[in-house]
Short mmCIF file of C-alpha atoms and ligand atoms in Angstrom, two decimals:
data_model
loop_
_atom_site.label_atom_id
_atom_site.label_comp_id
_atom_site.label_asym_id
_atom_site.label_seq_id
_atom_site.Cartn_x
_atom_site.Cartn_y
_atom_site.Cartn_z
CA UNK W 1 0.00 0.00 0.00
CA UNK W 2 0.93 3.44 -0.79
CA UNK W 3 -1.49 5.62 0.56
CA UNK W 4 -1.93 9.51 2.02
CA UNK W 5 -4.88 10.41 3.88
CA UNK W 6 -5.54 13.92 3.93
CA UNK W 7 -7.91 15.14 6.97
CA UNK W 8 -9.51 18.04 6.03
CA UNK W 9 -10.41 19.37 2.63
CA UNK W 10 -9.57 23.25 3.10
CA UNK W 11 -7.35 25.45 1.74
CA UNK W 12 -4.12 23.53 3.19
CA UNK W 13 -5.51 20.03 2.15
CA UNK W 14 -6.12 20.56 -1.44
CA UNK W 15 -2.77 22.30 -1.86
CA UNK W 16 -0.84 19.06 0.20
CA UNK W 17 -2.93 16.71 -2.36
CA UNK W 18 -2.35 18.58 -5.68
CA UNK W 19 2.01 19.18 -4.95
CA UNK W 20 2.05 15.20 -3.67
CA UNK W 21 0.38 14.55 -7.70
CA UNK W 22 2.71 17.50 -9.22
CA UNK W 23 6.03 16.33 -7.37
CA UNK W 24 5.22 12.74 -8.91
CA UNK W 25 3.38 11.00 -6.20
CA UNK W 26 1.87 7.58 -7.57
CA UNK W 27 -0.18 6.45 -5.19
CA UNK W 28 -3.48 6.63 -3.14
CA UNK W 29 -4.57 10.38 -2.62
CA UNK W 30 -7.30 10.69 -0.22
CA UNK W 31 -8.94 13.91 0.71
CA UNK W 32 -11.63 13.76 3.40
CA UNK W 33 -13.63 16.63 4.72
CA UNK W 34 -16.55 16.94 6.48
CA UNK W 35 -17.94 19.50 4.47
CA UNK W 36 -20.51 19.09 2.17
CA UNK W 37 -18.33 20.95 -0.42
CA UNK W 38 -15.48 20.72 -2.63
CA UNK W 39 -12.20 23.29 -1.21
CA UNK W 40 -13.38 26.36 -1.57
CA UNK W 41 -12.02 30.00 -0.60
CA UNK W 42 -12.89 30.99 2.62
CA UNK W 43 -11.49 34.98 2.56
CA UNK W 44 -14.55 36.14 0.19
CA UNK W 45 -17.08 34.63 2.51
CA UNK W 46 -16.82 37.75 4.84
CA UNK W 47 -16.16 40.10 1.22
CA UNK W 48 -17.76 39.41 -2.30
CA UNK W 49 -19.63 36.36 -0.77
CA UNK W 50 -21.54 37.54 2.01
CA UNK W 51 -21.70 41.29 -0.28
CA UNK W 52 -23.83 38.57 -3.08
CA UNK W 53 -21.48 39.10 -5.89
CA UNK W 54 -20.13 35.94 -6.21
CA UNK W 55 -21.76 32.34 -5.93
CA UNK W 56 -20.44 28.77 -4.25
CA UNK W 57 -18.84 27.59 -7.13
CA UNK W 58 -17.14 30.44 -7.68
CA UNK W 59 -15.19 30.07 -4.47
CA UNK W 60 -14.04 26.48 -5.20
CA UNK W 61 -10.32 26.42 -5.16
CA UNK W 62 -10.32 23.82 -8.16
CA UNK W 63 -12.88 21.89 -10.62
CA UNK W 64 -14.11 18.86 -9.72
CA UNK W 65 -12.67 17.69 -12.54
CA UNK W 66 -9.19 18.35 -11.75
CA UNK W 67 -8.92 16.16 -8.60
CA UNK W 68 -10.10 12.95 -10.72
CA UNK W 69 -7.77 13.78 -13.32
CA UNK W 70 -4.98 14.05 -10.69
CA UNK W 71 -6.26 10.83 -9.55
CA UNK W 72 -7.20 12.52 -6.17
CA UNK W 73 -10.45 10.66 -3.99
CA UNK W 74 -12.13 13.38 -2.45
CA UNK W 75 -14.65 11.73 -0.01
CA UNK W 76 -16.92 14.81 1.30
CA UNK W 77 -19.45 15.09 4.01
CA UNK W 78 -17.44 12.67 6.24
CA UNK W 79 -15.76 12.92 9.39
CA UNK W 80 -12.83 11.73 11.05
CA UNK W 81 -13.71 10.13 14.00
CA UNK W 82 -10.59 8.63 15.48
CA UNK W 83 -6.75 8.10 14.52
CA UNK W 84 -5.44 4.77 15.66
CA UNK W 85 -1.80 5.86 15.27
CA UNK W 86 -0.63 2.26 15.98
CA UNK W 87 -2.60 0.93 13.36
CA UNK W 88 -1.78 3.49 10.75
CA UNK W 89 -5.64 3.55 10.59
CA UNK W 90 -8.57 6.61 10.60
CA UNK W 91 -12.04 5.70 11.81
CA UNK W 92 -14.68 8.10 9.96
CA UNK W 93 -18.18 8.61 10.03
CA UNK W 94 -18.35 6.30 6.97
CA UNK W 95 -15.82 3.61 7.82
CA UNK W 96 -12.15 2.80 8.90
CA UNK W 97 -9.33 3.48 6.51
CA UNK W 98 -5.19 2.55 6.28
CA UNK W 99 -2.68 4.92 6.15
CA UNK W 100 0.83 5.17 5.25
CA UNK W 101 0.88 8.89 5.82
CA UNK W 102 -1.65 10.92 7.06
CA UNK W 103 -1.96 14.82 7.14
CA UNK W 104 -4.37 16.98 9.44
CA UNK W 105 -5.16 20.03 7.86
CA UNK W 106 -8.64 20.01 9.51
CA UNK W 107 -8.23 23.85 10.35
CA UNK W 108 -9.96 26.13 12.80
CA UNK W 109 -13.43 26.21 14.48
CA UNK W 110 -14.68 29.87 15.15
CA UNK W 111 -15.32 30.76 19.09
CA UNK W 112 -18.98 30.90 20.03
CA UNK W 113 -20.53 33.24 22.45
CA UNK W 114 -21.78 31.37 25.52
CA UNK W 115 -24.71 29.88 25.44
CA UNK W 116 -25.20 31.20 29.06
CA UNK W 117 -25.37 35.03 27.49
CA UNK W 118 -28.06 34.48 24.89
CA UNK W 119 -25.10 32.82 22.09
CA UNK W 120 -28.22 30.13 21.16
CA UNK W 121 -30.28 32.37 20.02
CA UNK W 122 -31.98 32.44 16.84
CA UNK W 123 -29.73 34.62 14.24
CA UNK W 124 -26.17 34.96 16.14
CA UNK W 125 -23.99 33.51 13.42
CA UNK W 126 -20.64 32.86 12.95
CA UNK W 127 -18.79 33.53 10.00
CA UNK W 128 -16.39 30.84 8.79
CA UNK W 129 -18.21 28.59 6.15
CA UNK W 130 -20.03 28.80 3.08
CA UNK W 131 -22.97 27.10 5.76
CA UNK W 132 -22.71 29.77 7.89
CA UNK W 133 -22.96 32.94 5.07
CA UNK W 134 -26.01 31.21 3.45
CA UNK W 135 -27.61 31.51 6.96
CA UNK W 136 -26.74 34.85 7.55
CA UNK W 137 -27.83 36.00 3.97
CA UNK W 138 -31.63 35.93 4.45
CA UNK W 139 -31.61 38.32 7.15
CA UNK W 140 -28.64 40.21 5.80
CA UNK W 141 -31.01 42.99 4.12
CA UNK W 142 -31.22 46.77 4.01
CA UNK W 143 -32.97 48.26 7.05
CA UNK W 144 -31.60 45.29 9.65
CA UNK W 145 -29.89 46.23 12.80
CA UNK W 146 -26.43 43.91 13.36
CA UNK W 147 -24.28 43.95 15.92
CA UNK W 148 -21.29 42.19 15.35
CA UNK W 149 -19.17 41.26 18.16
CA UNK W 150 -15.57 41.69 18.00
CA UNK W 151 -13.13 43.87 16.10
CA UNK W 152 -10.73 41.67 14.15
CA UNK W 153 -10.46 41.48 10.76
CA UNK W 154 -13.90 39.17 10.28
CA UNK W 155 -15.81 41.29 11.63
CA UNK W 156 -14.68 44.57 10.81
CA UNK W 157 -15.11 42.80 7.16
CA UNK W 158 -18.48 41.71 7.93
CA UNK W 159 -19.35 45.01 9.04
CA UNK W 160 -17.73 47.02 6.05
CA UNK W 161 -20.09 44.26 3.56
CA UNK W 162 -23.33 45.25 5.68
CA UNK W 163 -22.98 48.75 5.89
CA UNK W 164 -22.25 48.67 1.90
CA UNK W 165 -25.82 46.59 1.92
CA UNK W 166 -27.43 49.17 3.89
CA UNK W 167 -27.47 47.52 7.30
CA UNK W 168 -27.54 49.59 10.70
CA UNK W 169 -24.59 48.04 11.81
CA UNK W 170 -22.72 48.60 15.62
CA UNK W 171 -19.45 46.89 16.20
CA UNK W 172 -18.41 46.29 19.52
CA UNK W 173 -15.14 45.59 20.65
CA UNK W 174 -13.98 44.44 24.57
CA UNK W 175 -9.99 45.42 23.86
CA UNK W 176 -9.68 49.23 24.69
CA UNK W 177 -9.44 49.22 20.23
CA UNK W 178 -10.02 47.46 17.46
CA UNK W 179 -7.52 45.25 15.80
CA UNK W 180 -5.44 45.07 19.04
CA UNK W 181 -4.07 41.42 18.73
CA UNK W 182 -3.27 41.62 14.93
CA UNK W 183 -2.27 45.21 14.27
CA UNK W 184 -0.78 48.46 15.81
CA UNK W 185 -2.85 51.55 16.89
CA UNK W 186 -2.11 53.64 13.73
CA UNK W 187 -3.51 50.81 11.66
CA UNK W 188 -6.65 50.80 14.01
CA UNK W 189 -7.18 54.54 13.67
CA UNK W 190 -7.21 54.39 9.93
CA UNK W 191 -10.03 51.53 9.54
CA UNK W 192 -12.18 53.27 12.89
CA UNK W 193 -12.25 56.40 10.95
CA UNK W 194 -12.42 54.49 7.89
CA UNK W 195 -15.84 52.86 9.24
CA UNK W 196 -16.86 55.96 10.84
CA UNK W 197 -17.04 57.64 7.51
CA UNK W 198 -19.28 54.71 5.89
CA UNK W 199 -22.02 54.71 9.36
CA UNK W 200 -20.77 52.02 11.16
CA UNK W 201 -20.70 52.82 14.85
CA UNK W 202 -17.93 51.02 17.07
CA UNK W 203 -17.59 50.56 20.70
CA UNK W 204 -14.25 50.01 21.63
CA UNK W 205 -13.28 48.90 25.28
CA UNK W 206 -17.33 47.64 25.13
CA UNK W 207 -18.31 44.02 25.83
CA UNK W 208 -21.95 42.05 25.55
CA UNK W 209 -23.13 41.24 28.55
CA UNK W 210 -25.87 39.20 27.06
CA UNK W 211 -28.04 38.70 24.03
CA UNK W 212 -31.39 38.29 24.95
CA UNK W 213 -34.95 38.19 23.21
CA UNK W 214 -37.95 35.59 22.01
CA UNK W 215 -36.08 32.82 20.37
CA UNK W 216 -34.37 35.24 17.93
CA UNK W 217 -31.94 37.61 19.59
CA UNK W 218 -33.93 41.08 19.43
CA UNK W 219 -31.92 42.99 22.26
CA UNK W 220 -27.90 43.19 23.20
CA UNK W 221 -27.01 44.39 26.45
CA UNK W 222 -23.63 46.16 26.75
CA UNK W 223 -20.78 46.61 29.52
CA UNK W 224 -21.78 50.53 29.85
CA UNK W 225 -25.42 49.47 30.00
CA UNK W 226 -27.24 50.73 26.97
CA UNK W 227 -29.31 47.81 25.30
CA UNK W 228 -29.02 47.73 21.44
CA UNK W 229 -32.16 46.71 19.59
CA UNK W 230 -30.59 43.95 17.07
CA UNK W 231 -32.22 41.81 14.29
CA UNK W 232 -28.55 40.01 13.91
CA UNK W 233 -25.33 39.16 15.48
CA UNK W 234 -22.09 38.66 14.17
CA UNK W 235 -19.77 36.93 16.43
CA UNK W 236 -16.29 37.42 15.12
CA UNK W 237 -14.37 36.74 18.51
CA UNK W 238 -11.41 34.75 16.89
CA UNK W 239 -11.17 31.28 16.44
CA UNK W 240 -9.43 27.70 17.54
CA UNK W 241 -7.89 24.82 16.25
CA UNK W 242 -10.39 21.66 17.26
CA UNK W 243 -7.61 19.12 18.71
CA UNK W 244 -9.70 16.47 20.03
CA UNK W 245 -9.50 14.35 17.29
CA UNK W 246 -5.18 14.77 17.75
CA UNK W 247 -5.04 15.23 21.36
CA UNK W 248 -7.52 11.70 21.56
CA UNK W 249 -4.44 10.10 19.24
CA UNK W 250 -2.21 11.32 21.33
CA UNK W 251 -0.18 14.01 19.46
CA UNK W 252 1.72 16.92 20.98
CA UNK W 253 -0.15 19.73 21.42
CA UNK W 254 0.17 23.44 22.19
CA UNK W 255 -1.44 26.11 20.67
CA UNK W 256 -2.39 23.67 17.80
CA UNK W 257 -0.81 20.82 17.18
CA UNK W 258 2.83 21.22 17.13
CA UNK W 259 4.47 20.37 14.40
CA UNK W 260 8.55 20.48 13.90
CA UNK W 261 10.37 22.73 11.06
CA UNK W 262 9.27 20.16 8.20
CA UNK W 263 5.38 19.76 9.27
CA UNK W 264 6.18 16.35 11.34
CA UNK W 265 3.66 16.14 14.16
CA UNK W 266 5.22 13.66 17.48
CA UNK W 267 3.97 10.71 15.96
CA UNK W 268 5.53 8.75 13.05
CA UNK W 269 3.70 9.06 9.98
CA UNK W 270 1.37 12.00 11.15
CA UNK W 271 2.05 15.19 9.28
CA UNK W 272 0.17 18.65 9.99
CA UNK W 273 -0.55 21.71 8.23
CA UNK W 274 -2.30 25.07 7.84
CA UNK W 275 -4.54 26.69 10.76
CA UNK W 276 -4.47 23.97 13.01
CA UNK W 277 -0.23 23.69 13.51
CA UNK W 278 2.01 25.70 15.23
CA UNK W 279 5.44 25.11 14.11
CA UNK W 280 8.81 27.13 14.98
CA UNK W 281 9.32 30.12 13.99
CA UNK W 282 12.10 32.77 14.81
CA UNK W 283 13.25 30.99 17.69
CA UNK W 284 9.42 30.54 19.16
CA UNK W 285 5.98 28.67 18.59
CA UNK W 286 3.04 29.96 16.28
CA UNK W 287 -0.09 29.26 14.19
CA UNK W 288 -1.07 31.53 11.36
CA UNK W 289 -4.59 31.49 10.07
CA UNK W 290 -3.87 32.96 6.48
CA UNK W 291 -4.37 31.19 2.61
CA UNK W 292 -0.61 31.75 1.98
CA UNK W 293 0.89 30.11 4.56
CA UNK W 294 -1.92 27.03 4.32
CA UNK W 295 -0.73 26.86 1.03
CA UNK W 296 2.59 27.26 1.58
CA UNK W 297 2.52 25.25 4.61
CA UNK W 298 0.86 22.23 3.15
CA UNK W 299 2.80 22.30 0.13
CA UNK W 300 6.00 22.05 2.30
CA UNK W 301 4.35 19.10 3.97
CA UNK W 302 3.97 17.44 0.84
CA UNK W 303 7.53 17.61 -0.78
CA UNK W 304 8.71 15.93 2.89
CA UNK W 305 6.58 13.22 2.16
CA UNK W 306 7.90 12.69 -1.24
CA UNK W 307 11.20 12.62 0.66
CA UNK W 308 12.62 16.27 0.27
CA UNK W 309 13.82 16.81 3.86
CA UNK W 310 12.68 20.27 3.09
CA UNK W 311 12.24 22.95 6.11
CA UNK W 312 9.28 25.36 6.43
CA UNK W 313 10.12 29.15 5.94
CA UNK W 314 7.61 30.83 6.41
CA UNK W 315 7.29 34.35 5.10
CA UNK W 316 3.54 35.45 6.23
CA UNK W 317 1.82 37.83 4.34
CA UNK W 318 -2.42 38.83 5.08
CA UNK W 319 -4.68 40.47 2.77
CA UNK W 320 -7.94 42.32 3.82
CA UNK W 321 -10.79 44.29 2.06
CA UNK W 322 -12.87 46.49 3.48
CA UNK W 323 -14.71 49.37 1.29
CA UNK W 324 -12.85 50.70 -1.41
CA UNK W 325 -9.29 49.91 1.05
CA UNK W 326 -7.50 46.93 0.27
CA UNK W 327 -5.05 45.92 3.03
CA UNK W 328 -1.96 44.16 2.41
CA UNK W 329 0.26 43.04 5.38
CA UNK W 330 3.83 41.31 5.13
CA UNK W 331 5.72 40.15 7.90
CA UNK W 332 4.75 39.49 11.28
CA UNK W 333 4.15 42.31 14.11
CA UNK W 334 4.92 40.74 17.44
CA UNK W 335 7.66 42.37 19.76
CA UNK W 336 7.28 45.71 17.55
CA UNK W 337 8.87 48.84 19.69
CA UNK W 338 8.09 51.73 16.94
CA UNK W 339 5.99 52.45 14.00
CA UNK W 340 6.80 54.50 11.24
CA UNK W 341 4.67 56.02 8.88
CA UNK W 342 4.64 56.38 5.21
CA UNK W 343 2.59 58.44 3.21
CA UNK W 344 2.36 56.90 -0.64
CA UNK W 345 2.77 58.19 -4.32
CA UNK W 346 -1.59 57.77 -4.46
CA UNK W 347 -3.72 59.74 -2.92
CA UNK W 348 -4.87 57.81 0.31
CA UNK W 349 -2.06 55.21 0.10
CA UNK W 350 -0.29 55.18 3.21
CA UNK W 351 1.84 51.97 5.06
CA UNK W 352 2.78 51.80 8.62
CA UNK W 353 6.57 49.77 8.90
CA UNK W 354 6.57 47.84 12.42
CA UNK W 355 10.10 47.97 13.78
CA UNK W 356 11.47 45.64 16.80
CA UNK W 357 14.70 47.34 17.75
CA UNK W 358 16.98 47.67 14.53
CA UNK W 359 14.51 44.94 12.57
CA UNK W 360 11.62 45.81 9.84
CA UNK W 361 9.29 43.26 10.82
CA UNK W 362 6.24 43.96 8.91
CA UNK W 363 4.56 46.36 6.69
CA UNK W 364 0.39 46.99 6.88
CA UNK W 365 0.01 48.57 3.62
CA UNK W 366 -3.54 50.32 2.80
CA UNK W 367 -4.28 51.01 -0.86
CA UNK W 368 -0.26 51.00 -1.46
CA UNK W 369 0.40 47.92 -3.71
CA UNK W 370 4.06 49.41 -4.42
CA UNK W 371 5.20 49.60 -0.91
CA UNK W 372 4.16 46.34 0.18
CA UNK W 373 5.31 44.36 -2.79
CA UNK W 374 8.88 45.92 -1.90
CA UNK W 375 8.41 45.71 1.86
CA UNK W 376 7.76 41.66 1.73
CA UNK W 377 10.93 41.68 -0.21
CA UNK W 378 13.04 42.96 2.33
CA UNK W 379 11.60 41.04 4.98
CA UNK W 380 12.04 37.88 3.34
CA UNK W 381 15.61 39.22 2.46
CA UNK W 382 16.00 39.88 6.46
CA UNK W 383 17.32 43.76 4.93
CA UNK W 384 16.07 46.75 7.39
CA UNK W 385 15.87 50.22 5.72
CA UNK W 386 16.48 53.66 7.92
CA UNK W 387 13.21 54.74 9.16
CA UNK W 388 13.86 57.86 8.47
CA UNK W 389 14.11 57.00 4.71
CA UNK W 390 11.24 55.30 5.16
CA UNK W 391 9.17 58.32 6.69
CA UNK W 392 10.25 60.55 3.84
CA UNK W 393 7.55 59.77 1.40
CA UNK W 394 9.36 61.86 -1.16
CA UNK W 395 11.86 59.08 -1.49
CA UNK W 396 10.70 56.22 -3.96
CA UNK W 397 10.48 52.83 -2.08
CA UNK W 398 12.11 51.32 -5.18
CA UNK W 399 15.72 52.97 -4.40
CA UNK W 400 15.62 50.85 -1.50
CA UNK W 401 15.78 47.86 -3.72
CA UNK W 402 18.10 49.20 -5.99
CA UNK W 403 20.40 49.80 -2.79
CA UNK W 404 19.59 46.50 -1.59
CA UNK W 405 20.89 44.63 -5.17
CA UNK W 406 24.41 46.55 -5.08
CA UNK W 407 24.88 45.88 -0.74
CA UNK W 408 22.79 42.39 -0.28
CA UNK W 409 25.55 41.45 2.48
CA UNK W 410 24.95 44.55 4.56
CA UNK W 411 21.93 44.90 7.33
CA UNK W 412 21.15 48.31 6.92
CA UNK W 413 20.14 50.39 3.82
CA UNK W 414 19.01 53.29 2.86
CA UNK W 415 15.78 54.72 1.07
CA UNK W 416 18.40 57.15 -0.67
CA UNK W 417 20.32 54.51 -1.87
CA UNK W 418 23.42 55.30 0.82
CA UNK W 419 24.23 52.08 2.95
C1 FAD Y 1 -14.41 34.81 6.83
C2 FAD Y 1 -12.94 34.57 6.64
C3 FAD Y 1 -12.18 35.50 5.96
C4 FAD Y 1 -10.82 35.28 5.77
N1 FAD Y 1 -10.10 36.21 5.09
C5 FAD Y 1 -8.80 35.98 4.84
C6 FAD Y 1 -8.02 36.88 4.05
O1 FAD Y 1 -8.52 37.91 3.61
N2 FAD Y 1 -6.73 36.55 3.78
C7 FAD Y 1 -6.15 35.41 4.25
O2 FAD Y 1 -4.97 35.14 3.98
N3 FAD Y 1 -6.85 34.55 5.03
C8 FAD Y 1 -8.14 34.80 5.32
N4 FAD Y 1 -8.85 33.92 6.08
C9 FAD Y 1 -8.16 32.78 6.71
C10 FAD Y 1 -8.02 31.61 5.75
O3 FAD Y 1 -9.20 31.38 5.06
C11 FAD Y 1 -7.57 30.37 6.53
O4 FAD Y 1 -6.34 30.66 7.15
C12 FAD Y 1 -7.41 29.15 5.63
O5 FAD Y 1 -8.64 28.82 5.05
C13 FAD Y 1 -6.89 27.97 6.44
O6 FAD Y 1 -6.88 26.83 5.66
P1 FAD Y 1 -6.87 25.38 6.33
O7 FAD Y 1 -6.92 24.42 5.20
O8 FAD Y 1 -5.79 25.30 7.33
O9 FAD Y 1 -8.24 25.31 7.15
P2 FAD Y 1 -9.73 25.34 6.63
O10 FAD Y 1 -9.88 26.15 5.39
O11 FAD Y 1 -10.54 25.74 7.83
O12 FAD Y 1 -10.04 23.83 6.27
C14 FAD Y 1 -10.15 22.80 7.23
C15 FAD Y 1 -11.26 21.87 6.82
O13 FAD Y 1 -11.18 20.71 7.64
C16 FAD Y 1 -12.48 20.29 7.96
N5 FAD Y 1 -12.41 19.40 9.13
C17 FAD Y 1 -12.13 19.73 10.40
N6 FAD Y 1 -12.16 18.63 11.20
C18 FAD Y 1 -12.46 17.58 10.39
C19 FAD Y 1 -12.63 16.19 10.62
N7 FAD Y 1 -12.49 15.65 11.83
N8 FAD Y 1 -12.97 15.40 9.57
C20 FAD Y 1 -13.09 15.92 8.32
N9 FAD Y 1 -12.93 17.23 8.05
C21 FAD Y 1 -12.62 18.05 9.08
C22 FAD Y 1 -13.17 21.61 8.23
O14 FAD Y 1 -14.57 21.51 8.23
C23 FAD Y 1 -12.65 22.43 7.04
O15 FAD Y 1 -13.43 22.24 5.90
C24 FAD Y 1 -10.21 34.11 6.29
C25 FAD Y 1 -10.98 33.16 6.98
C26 FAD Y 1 -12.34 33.40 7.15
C27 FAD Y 1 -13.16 32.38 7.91
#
């Protein structure tokens, strides 16, 4: 036998099927996943999907008729039950299967709100499948009051989509500001005044107390005590990988399940990839929830199993869309000291450049294609440019390259070209 089973039919699953096939793979490809669906794109459910400009199939990652001409089984609607690691076997909700190696790429569940504070109620939706948007969309109509509950990038995306539909829409947000886990405060002014500007009302340092009404949620009650009316909720509070199914197998798990540099989980034979894995990075632990690195991830996962020995790099990048702003992020944030600012060539293009003591480590770019496409460079050259090149938006971002291709063994270059 020659087989991979792939748990979970996501974004990271379809990619680890599709490189084993392009890297020359002969045998068995299996792709479970208890969705009803094909892979399909999650980022435009809270964008063009949820806005009703783009339909079901339109989000599927491939045709149908690629994975049987790759030779890939994709067995849908079925769960993983079980891994017997000692058996090399998978108990579903349609049978027991062997393995020679198996991959979990069964991603993240989103966070509910307590059932305790009204999170049962009729219309209080999450947002994280095509399932979930095709609930949400009846109600989803011009006029309707929703309240969406938290201020990442979900929700503020949710929000941005309703208020374009002509929704009443209230965000509220427990952190004392939006964005706080995923991006600094200058980034978090822009898209509050951003929203602001389009009607949407948010209520930073604000929680929900509880939900309550006649079946269907109909009031929210907040920290500072004023009670919303609401037709819907929105509960974007984050989200977590499900590790029974590995922790019941008896993997190592942390935030995730942990995975070493080439996607190996602790047990022989078990590989992992996408939102559920954390895997080293930078001398520490992390997950990323983001289509590049499931791709990238998975992909990685897949050449090791083919026998490539190959460790994961990761270089993250994040996209988000929200009105006319399109958000492009490289790099990752954590352990910034300083920000800088950089106004762009465009009108209303403007990037904010994290810094961690002498390091760039990551760019949030709003409507500024140029410098983020030469911002990811240098990050995933490990090259830091001045700041104060960077703040002077007379300087073109593309000197920095230039500078970069004459001095690639320094640390330090300027936007002027001077290292
Ligand atoms: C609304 C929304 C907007 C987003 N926007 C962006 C964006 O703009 N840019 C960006 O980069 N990223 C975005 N993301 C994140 C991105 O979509 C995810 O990081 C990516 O989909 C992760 O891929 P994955 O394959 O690891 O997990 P998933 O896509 O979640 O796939 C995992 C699959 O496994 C299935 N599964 C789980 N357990 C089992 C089991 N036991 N048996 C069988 N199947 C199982 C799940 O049902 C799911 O279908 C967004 C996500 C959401 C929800």
């Amino acid at each position: 036998m020659n087989r991979v089973v792939i748990v979970g039919a996501g974004q990271a699953g379809c990619s680890a099927a599709l490189k084993l096939r392009a890297l020359g793979f002969s045998g068995e490809i299996i792709l479970i996943g208890d969705e009803p669906m094909a892979p399909y794109q999650r980022p435009p459910l809270s964008k063009a999907y949820l806005l009703g400009k783009t339909t079901a199939e339109a989000l599927q990652i491939r045709p149908l008729s690629l994975y049987r001409d790759q030779r890939i089984e994709l067995r849908l609607g079925c769960r993983v039950i079980r891994v017997l690691p000692h058996a090399r076997r998978i108990e579903t909700s349609t049978g027991s299967l062997d393995y020679d190696h198996l991959v979990l790429s069964i991603g993240a569940r989103p966070l509910r709100l307590d059932p305790a504070i009204g999170g049962a109620l009729g219309n209080v939706f999450t947002l994280r499948s095509i399932a979930d948007v095709d609930l949400i969309r009846p109600v989803f109509s011009a006029g309707s009051r929703l309240l969406v509950i938290g201020g990442g990038y979900v929700g503020l995306e949710a929000a941005a989509v309703a208020a374009q539909s002509g929704l009443d829409v209230v965000l509220v947000e427990m952190a004392d500001r939006i964005l706080k886990r995923v991006a600094c405060a200058e980034t978090a002014a822009y898209f509050r005044a951003l929203h602001a500007q389009h009607g949407v009302r948010i209520l930073e340092s604000t929680a929900v107390r509880r939900l309550d009404g006649n079946g269907t949620v109909a009031r929210a009650h907040l920290s500072d005590d004023e009670v919303l009316a609401t037709d819907l909720v929105i509960v974007g509070i984050g989200v977590k990988p499900d590790i029974a199914l590995a922790s019941e197998a008896g993997l190592k798990l942390g935030n995730g399940i942990e995975v070493d540099v080439f996607g190996r989980t602790s047990i022989e034979g078990i590989w992992a990839a996408g939102d559920c894995a954390s895997f080293p990075y930078a001398g520490r632990r992390i997950r990323l929830e983001s289509v590049p690195h499931a791709i990238d991830h998975a992909e990685t996962v897949a050449a090791n199993i083919c026998g490539a020995h190959e460790p994961y790099v990761a270089t993250p990048w994040f996209w988000s869309d929200q009105f006319d702003v399109k958000l492009q992020i490289a790099g990752l944030n954590a352990n910034y000291d300083r920000v800088v600012v950089r106004r762009g060539g465009r009108p209303g293009a403007i990037s904010h450049w994290y810094f961690g003591g002498d390091t760039l480590l990551a760019v949030d770019a709003m409507n500024d294609a140029r410098s983020y496409m030469i911002a990811k460079r240098l990050i995933a050259a490990g090259i830091t440019p001045d700041p104060k090149s960077v703040a002077d938006a007379a300087i073109d971002p593309g000197l920095l390259l230039k500078a970069y291709a004459v001095s690639a063994d320094r640390k330090r270059v300027s936007l002027a070209g001077e290292v």
